[in-house]
Amino acid sequence: MIELCTRSLALICCNDLMQEEGFHTLLKRMPKGGNFAGILWDRRNTGGSQHAYTEKWHSKGEPEIHADDLAGLICLLTSEGGGKKRPAILVGNSSGARVSLLCAAMHPEAVAGVVLMNLTGGHAAAEFLADTYHLQFARVASSSGLDRVFKTAHFRTCLAKGGAVGGIEKSLIDVSAEEFIRAQTAWGEWMARTADWPVVGIDEATMRKVEAPALVIHNFVPEDDMHTRAVSERVASILRKKDGKETLSDGFPRCSLMLSDYQHFPQWTARMTSFFEDVWERNGKLDAKTESESLCNTFLPSVQAGIEGTTAAVQESEKEPSRISAGL
């Protein structure tokens, strides 16, 4: 796996973007000469990834933890000789877009480009997501205990997926009800407080730290109260200009916005693959060594210390996928 990503540009898609079938369809449309490696990953506490609810995680919002995990995953999967790390292109939809954007802001040295689809923002989104992701499970744990939590649809799915890689059931069972409730309450309240930010969980100041070129796509039809055109347009406006300039130092556009009918899959995937190709060409012209050394120094000790992490499905565009444990 590490050898695979060192000779290609990693394209890392959050599993919220699409199911594996859609992910494979996207990879088949990738530029043939681009030498991309596609990676589908589950965020911590979702899918087949491990779970962590102990006190050391309570001080951050869960999206910030996911962004750190993603940067560590990039570091681990794109290792090269001499400590050099290759940046990756991140692709995310909805919550996957939030995590990808936050990772690009918090760890710019890790990201070559970012595709942000159907971003979530506003009071309706913040309140709904805070309750759906966190507060409802805190209530269930308080009233009926963790055994009842583990029987909910979300945790049944996590446990079923986790059986393929091991360790997830143990990480859930080992947590105390008190720790679980404190974590879910802290994360839910943190998310609810971000209702007035441009995107749930990401304020404008953080967003302006993004250095990588971005493609913002809004293609939900019909539009709901969480994934709105206004949110995508606001994010694109913030990312498009920095220090009065709409281009990066090499003249590459900072941000582009695409509005598309979700059903027009060939249209927006063609725009995405064009973006991948442009970023690939730009990345080949840049010397990433200096930019990426800090990523290596920051995350390799954590990886070696055995921090719980993510599970990824790995596929080259012309090969069958394989599933691995990222081991973060």
GROMACS .gro file of C-alpha atoms in nm:
model
  328
    1MET     CA    1   0.000   0.000   0.000
    2ILE     CA    2   0.271   0.250   0.092
    3GLU     CA    3   0.462   0.169  -0.227
    4LEU     CA    4   0.142   0.219  -0.426
    5CYS     CA    5   0.087   0.572  -0.298
    6THR     CA    6   0.448   0.688  -0.325
    7ARG     CA    7   0.446   0.647  -0.701
    8SER     CA    8   0.107   0.806  -0.752
    9LEU     CA    9  -0.109   1.088  -0.621
   10ALA     CA   10  -0.346   0.964  -0.352
   11LEU     CA   11  -0.711   1.052  -0.407
   12ILE     CA   12  -0.878   1.013  -0.069
   13CYS     CA   13  -1.258   1.001  -0.058
   14CYS     CA   14  -1.456   1.009   0.263
   15ASN     CA   15  -1.708   0.724   0.267
   16ASP     CA   16  -1.991   0.979   0.297
   17LEU     CA   17  -1.927   1.073  -0.066
   18MET     CA   18  -2.072   0.757  -0.212
   19GLN     CA   19  -2.095   0.386  -0.160
   20GLU     CA   20  -1.814   0.172  -0.295
   21GLU     CA   21  -1.993   0.114  -0.627
   22GLY     CA   22  -2.009   0.489  -0.694
   23PHE     CA   23  -1.650   0.532  -0.580
   24HIS     CA   24  -1.531   0.269  -0.828
   25THR     CA   25  -1.732   0.437  -1.104
   26LEU     CA   26  -1.558   0.765  -1.026
   27LEU     CA   27  -1.215   0.601  -1.037
   28LYS     CA   28  -1.290   0.451  -1.378
   29ARG     CA   29  -1.333   0.807  -1.506
   30MET     CA   30  -0.995   0.915  -1.373
   31PRO     CA   31  -0.735   1.043  -1.622
   32LYS     CA   32  -0.552   0.733  -1.745
   33GLY     CA   33  -0.216   0.904  -1.751
   34GLY     CA   34  -0.253   1.053  -1.405
   35ASN     CA   35  -0.129   0.753  -1.206
   36PHE     CA   36  -0.378   0.803  -0.922
   37ALA     CA   37  -0.439   0.574  -0.626
   38GLY     CA   38  -0.793   0.586  -0.489
   39ILE     CA   39  -0.860   0.541  -0.118
   40LEU     CA   40  -1.204   0.518   0.043
   41TRP     CA   41  -1.194   0.579   0.418
   42ASP     CA   42  -1.431   0.570   0.714
   43ARG     CA   43  -1.407   0.843   0.974
   44ARG     CA   44  -1.333   0.749   1.335
   45ASN     CA   45  -1.652   0.638   1.514
   46THR     CA   46  -1.821   0.556   1.180
   47GLY     CA   47  -1.827   0.264   0.940
   48GLY     CA   48  -1.551   0.011   0.996
   49SER     CA   49  -1.317   0.245   1.181
   50GLN     CA   50  -1.231   0.218   1.547
   51HIS     CA   51  -1.413   0.416   1.815
   52ALA     CA   52  -1.268   0.649   2.077
   53TYR     CA   53  -1.471   0.819   2.350
   54THR     CA   54  -1.221   0.856   2.633
   55GLU     CA   55  -1.160   1.189   2.803
   56LYS     CA   56  -0.854   1.286   2.599
   57TRP     CA   57  -1.080   1.336   2.295
   58HIS     CA   58  -1.339   1.560   2.465
   59SER     CA   59  -1.152   1.891   2.424
   60LYS     CA   60  -1.188   1.894   2.044
   61GLY     CA   61  -1.488   1.884   1.817
   62GLU     CA   62  -1.518   1.547   1.648
   63PRO     CA   63  -1.458   1.699   1.299
   64GLU     CA   64  -1.123   1.832   1.423
   65ILE     CA   65  -1.030   1.481   1.541
   66HIS     CA   66  -1.131   1.345   1.201
   67ALA     CA   67  -0.915   1.608   1.026
   68ASP     CA   68  -0.613   1.507   1.235
   69ASP     CA   69  -0.683   1.141   1.159
   70LEU     CA   70  -0.702   1.214   0.787
   71ALA     CA   71  -0.370   1.401   0.790
   72GLY     CA   72  -0.214   1.108   0.974
   73LEU     CA   73  -0.361   0.869   0.719
   74ILE     CA   74  -0.209   1.072   0.435
   75CYS     CA   75   0.126   1.069   0.612
   76LEU     CA   76   0.115   0.694   0.664
   77LEU     CA   77  -0.002   0.602   0.314
   78THR     CA   78   0.220   0.838   0.115
   79SER     CA   79   0.555   0.775   0.284
   80GLU     CA   80   0.862   0.805   0.065
   81GLY     CA   81   1.232   0.755   0.127
   82GLY     CA   82   1.406   1.023   0.327
   83GLY     CA   83   1.095   1.122   0.518
   84LYS     CA   84   0.925   1.289   0.223
   85LYS     CA   85   0.545   1.288   0.216
   86ARG     CA   86   0.325   1.344  -0.087
   87PRO     CA   87   0.015   1.559  -0.045
   88ALA     CA   88  -0.320   1.410  -0.146
   89ILE     CA   89  -0.636   1.524  -0.321
   90LEU     CA   90  -0.933   1.506  -0.083
   91VAL     CA   91  -1.289   1.450  -0.202
   92GLY     CA   92  -1.589   1.471   0.027
   93ASN     CA   93  -1.965   1.510   0.022
   94SER     CA   94  -2.165   1.666   0.308
   95SER     CA   95  -1.983   1.569   0.630
   96GLY     CA   96  -1.700   1.431   0.418
   97ALA     CA   97  -1.665   1.774   0.260
   98ARG     CA   98  -1.649   1.937   0.604
   99VAL     CA   99  -1.372   1.703   0.717
  100SER     CA  100  -1.180   1.747   0.390
  101LEU     CA  101  -1.205   2.126   0.415
  102LEU     CA  102  -1.099   2.124   0.780
  103CYS     CA  103  -0.803   1.897   0.704
  104ALA     CA  104  -0.692   2.131   0.423
  105ALA     CA  105  -0.708   2.424   0.667
  106MET     CA  106  -0.543   2.253   0.965
  107HIS     CA  107  -0.281   2.058   0.767
  108PRO     CA  108  -0.213   2.248   0.442
  109GLU     CA  109   0.112   2.059   0.384
  110ALA     CA  110  -0.088   1.736   0.348
  111VAL     CA  111  -0.333   1.850   0.081
  112ALA     CA  112  -0.269   1.906  -0.291
  113GLY     CA  113  -0.630   1.987  -0.374
  114VAL     CA  114  -0.979   1.950  -0.233
  115VAL     CA  115  -1.322   1.879  -0.386
  116LEU     CA  116  -1.610   1.990  -0.165
  117MET     CA  117  -1.957   1.863  -0.253
  118ASN     CA  118  -2.282   1.978  -0.095
  119LEU     CA  119  -2.150   2.151   0.213
  120THR     CA  120  -2.372   2.182   0.520
  121GLY     CA  121  -2.436   2.502   0.710
  122GLY     CA  122  -2.695   2.701   0.903
  123HIS     CA  123  -2.905   2.650   1.215
  124ALA     CA  124  -3.115   2.364   1.077
  125ALA     CA  125  -2.802   2.170   0.982
  126ALA     CA  126  -2.616   2.236   1.308
  127GLU     CA  127  -2.911   2.138   1.526
  128PHE     CA  128  -3.000   1.829   1.324
  129LEU     CA  129  -2.643   1.700   1.298
  130ALA     CA  130  -2.562   1.766   1.664
  131ASP     CA  131  -2.859   1.555   1.766
  132THR     CA  132  -2.828   1.286   1.497
  133TYR     CA  133  -2.456   1.227   1.542
  134HIS     CA  134  -2.421   1.275   1.915
  135LEU     CA  135  -2.693   1.395   2.150
  136GLN     CA  136  -2.947   1.122   2.073
  137PHE     CA  137  -2.692   0.856   2.170
  138ALA     CA  138  -2.609   1.040   2.491
  139ARG     CA  139  -2.980   1.035   2.579
  140VAL     CA  140  -3.013   0.664   2.502
  141ALA     CA  141  -2.705   0.584   2.711
  142SER     CA  142  -2.839   0.793   3.000
  143SER     CA  143  -3.181   0.632   2.999
  144SER     CA  144  -3.111   0.274   2.889
  145GLY     CA  145  -2.736   0.211   2.906
  146LEU     CA  146  -2.473   0.129   2.645
  147ASP     CA  147  -2.625  -0.207   2.556
  148ARG     CA  148  -2.922  -0.022   2.412
  149VAL     CA  149  -2.692   0.221   2.228
  150PHE     CA  150  -2.513  -0.069   2.059
  151LYS     CA  151  -2.849  -0.196   1.929
  152THR     CA  152  -2.928   0.125   1.742
  153ALA     CA  153  -2.904   0.113   1.362
  154HIS     CA  154  -2.586   0.323   1.350
  155PHE     CA  155  -2.389   0.111   1.595
  156ARG     CA  156  -2.519  -0.217   1.452
  157THR     CA  157  -2.377  -0.107   1.116
  158CYS     CA  158  -2.045  -0.007   1.272
  159LEU     CA  159  -2.013  -0.338   1.454
  160ALA     CA  160  -2.101  -0.532   1.139
  161LYS     CA  161  -1.840  -0.350   0.931
  162GLY     CA  162  -1.586  -0.364   1.208
  163GLY     CA  163  -1.594  -0.741   1.216
  164ALA     CA  164  -1.389  -0.745   0.896
  165VAL     CA  165  -1.092  -0.569   1.055
  166GLY     CA  166  -1.135  -0.648   1.425
  167GLY     CA  167  -1.106  -0.437   1.737
  168ILE     CA  168  -1.417  -0.222   1.701
  169GLU     CA  169  -1.646  -0.421   1.929
  170LYS     CA  170  -1.376  -0.425   2.198
  171SER     CA  171  -1.320  -0.049   2.169
  172LEU     CA  172  -1.692   0.007   2.220
  173ILE     CA  173  -1.735  -0.239   2.505
  174ASP     CA  174  -1.432  -0.102   2.689
  175VAL     CA  175  -1.577   0.250   2.714
  176SER     CA  176  -1.776   0.339   3.026
  177ALA     CA  177  -2.124   0.484   2.998
  178GLU     CA  178  -2.004   0.800   3.172
  179GLU     CA  179  -1.719   0.854   2.924
  180PHE     CA  180  -1.947   0.786   2.630
  181ILE     CA  181  -2.212   1.030   2.751
  182ARG     CA  182  -1.956   1.304   2.823
  183ALA     CA  183  -1.797   1.264   2.479
  184GLN     CA  184  -2.123   1.264   2.286
  185THR     CA  185  -2.259   1.558   2.485
  186ALA     CA  186  -1.941   1.764   2.438
  187TRP     CA  187  -1.925   1.695   2.065
  188GLY     CA  188  -2.296   1.760   2.014
  189GLU     CA  189  -2.289   2.090   2.203
  190TRP     CA  190  -1.974   2.195   2.015
  191MET     CA  191  -2.142   2.129   1.680
  192ALA     CA  192  -2.462   2.311   1.778
  193ARG     CA  193  -2.259   2.622   1.869
  194THR     CA  194  -2.129   2.649   1.510
  195ALA     CA  195  -2.468   2.724   1.354
  196ASP     CA  196  -2.366   3.077   1.248
  197TRP     CA  197  -2.037   2.970   1.089
  198PRO     CA  198  -2.010   2.945   0.709
  199VAL     CA  199  -2.001   2.564   0.741
  200VAL     CA  200  -2.099   2.353   1.041
  201GLY     CA  201  -1.780   2.312   1.245
  202ILE     CA  202  -1.562   2.550   1.041
  203ASP     CA  203  -1.540   2.926   1.093
  204GLU     CA  204  -1.424   3.176   0.832
  205ALA     CA  205  -1.084   3.238   0.994
  206THR     CA  206  -1.003   2.867   0.979
  207MET     CA  207  -1.128   2.843   0.623
  208ARG     CA  208  -0.892   3.119   0.512
  209LYS     CA  209  -0.595   2.902   0.612
  210VAL     CA  210  -0.660   2.672   0.315
  211GLU     CA  211  -0.368   2.687   0.072
  212ALA     CA  212  -0.469   2.413  -0.173
  213PRO     CA  213  -0.682   2.478  -0.482
  214ALA     CA  214  -1.047   2.391  -0.428
  215LEU     CA  215  -1.343   2.284  -0.639
  216VAL     CA  216  -1.682   2.346  -0.474
  217ILE     CA  217  -1.974   2.151  -0.622
  218HIS     CA  218  -2.339   2.198  -0.531
  219ASN     CA  219  -2.563   1.938  -0.691
  220PHE     CA  220  -2.841   1.837  -0.454
  221VAL     CA  221  -3.184   1.833  -0.618
  222PRO     CA  222  -3.421   1.906  -0.461
  223GLU     CA  223  -3.243   2.134  -0.216
  224ASP     CA  224  -3.294   2.070   0.155
  225ASP     CA  225  -3.243   2.296   0.456
  226MET     CA  226  -2.892   2.168   0.527
  227HIS     CA  227  -2.712   2.144   0.191
  228THR     CA  228  -2.798   2.477   0.034
  229ARG     CA  229  -2.668   2.661  -0.266
  230ALA     CA  230  -2.610   2.964  -0.044
  231VAL     CA  231  -2.367   2.768   0.176
  232SER     CA  232  -2.166   2.644  -0.123
  233GLU     CA  233  -2.155   2.992  -0.276
  234ARG     CA  234  -2.043   3.146   0.053
  235VAL     CA  235  -1.761   2.892   0.092
  236ALA     CA  236  -1.649   2.943  -0.267
  237SER     CA  237  -1.646   3.319  -0.212
  238ILE     CA  238  -1.427   3.284   0.099
  239LEU     CA  239  -1.185   3.040  -0.064
  240ARG     CA  240  -1.167   3.222  -0.397
  241LYS     CA  241  -0.975   3.526  -0.278
  242LYS     CA  242  -0.685   3.566  -0.034
  243ASP     CA  243  -0.484   3.885   0.017
  244GLY     CA  244  -0.682   4.035  -0.269
  245LYS     CA  245  -0.574   3.765  -0.516
  246GLU     CA  246  -0.783   3.493  -0.678
  247THR     CA  247  -0.484   3.282  -0.786
  248LEU     CA  248  -0.207   3.100  -0.605
  249SER     CA  249   0.156   3.208  -0.642
  250ASP     CA  250   0.193   3.000  -0.960
  251GLY     CA  251  -0.123   3.143  -1.116
  252PHE     CA  252  -0.344   2.839  -1.039
  253PRO     CA  253  -0.704   2.943  -0.951
  254ARG     CA  254  -0.772   2.927  -0.578
  255CYS     CA  255  -1.130   2.808  -0.606
  256SER     CA  256  -1.392   2.720  -0.867
  257LEU     CA  257  -1.766   2.671  -0.814
  258MET     CA  258  -1.986   2.430  -1.010
  259LEU     CA  259  -2.364   2.413  -0.985
  260SER     CA  260  -2.507   2.092  -1.131
  261ASP     CA  261  -2.808   1.862  -1.124
  262TYR     CA  262  -2.709   1.564  -0.910
  263GLN     CA  263  -2.855   1.331  -1.174
  264HIS     CA  264  -2.605   1.460  -1.432
  265PHE     CA  265  -2.334   1.229  -1.301
  266PRO     CA  266  -2.115   1.244  -1.616
  267GLN     CA  267  -2.120   1.625  -1.608
  268TRP     CA  268  -1.987   1.679  -1.259
  269THR     CA  269  -1.756   1.379  -1.259
  270ALA     CA  270  -1.599   1.514  -1.578
  271ARG     CA  271  -1.540   1.845  -1.400
  272MET     CA  272  -1.389   1.660  -1.105
  273THR     CA  273  -1.151   1.454  -1.317
  274SER     CA  274  -1.042   1.768  -1.502
  275PHE     CA  275  -0.962   1.922  -1.163
  276PHE     CA  276  -0.770   1.608  -1.060
  277GLU     CA  277  -0.567   1.627  -1.381
  278ASP     CA  278  -0.485   1.996  -1.330
  279VAL     CA  279  -0.382   1.938  -0.968
  280TRP     CA  280  -0.173   1.638  -1.073
  281GLU     CA  281   0.012   1.853  -1.327
  282ARG     CA  282   0.057   2.134  -1.074
  283ASN     CA  283   0.178   1.894  -0.806
  284GLY     CA  284   0.439   1.757  -1.043
  285LYS     CA  285   0.584   2.105  -1.086
  286LEU     CA  286   0.612   2.176  -0.715
  287ASP     CA  287   0.886   2.059  -0.484
  288ALA     CA  288   0.680   1.914  -0.198
  289LYS     CA  289   0.976   1.810   0.017
  290THR     CA  290   1.000   2.120   0.235
  291GLU     CA  291   0.623   2.152   0.267
  292SER     CA  292   0.575   1.792   0.374
  293GLU     CA  293   0.856   1.733   0.623
  294SER     CA  294   0.651   1.893   0.902
  295LEU     CA  295   0.369   1.648   0.832
  296CYS     CA  296   0.606   1.355   0.878
  297ASN     CA  297   0.753   1.494   1.198
  298THR     CA  298   0.410   1.570   1.342
  299PHE     CA  299   0.229   1.246   1.273
  300LEU     CA  300   0.472   0.956   1.252
  301PRO     CA  301   0.526   0.945   1.633
  302SER     CA  302   0.148   0.926   1.678
  303VAL     CA  303   0.120   0.650   1.420
  304GLN     CA  304   0.397   0.453   1.589
  305ALA     CA  305   0.228   0.503   1.926
  306GLY     CA  306  -0.072   0.312   1.791
  307ILE     CA  307  -0.348   0.573   1.797
  308GLU     CA  308  -0.679   0.415   1.694
  309GLY     CA  309  -0.768   0.507   1.340
  310THR     CA  310  -0.941   0.446   1.016
  311THR     CA  311  -1.009   0.167   0.774
  312ALA     CA  312  -0.950   0.235   0.405
  313ALA     CA  313  -1.047   0.063   0.085
  314VAL     CA  314  -0.766   0.098  -0.166
  315GLN     CA  315  -0.794   0.075  -0.540
  316GLU     CA  316  -0.585   0.170  -0.838
  317SER     CA  317  -0.816   0.270  -1.120
  318GLU     CA  318  -0.725  -0.042  -1.321
  319LYS     CA  319  -0.717  -0.296  -1.035
  320GLU     CA  320  -0.964  -0.462  -0.803
  321PRO     CA  321  -0.997  -0.292  -0.461
  322SER     CA  322  -0.850  -0.432  -0.143
  323ARG     CA  323  -0.946  -0.341   0.215
  324ILE     CA  324  -0.682  -0.252   0.470
  325SER     CA  325  -0.658  -0.117   0.823
  326ALA     CA  326  -0.479   0.215   0.817
  327GLY     CA  327  -0.341   0.148   1.163
  328LEU     CA  328  -0.351   0.505   1.294
   0.00000   0.00000   0.00000
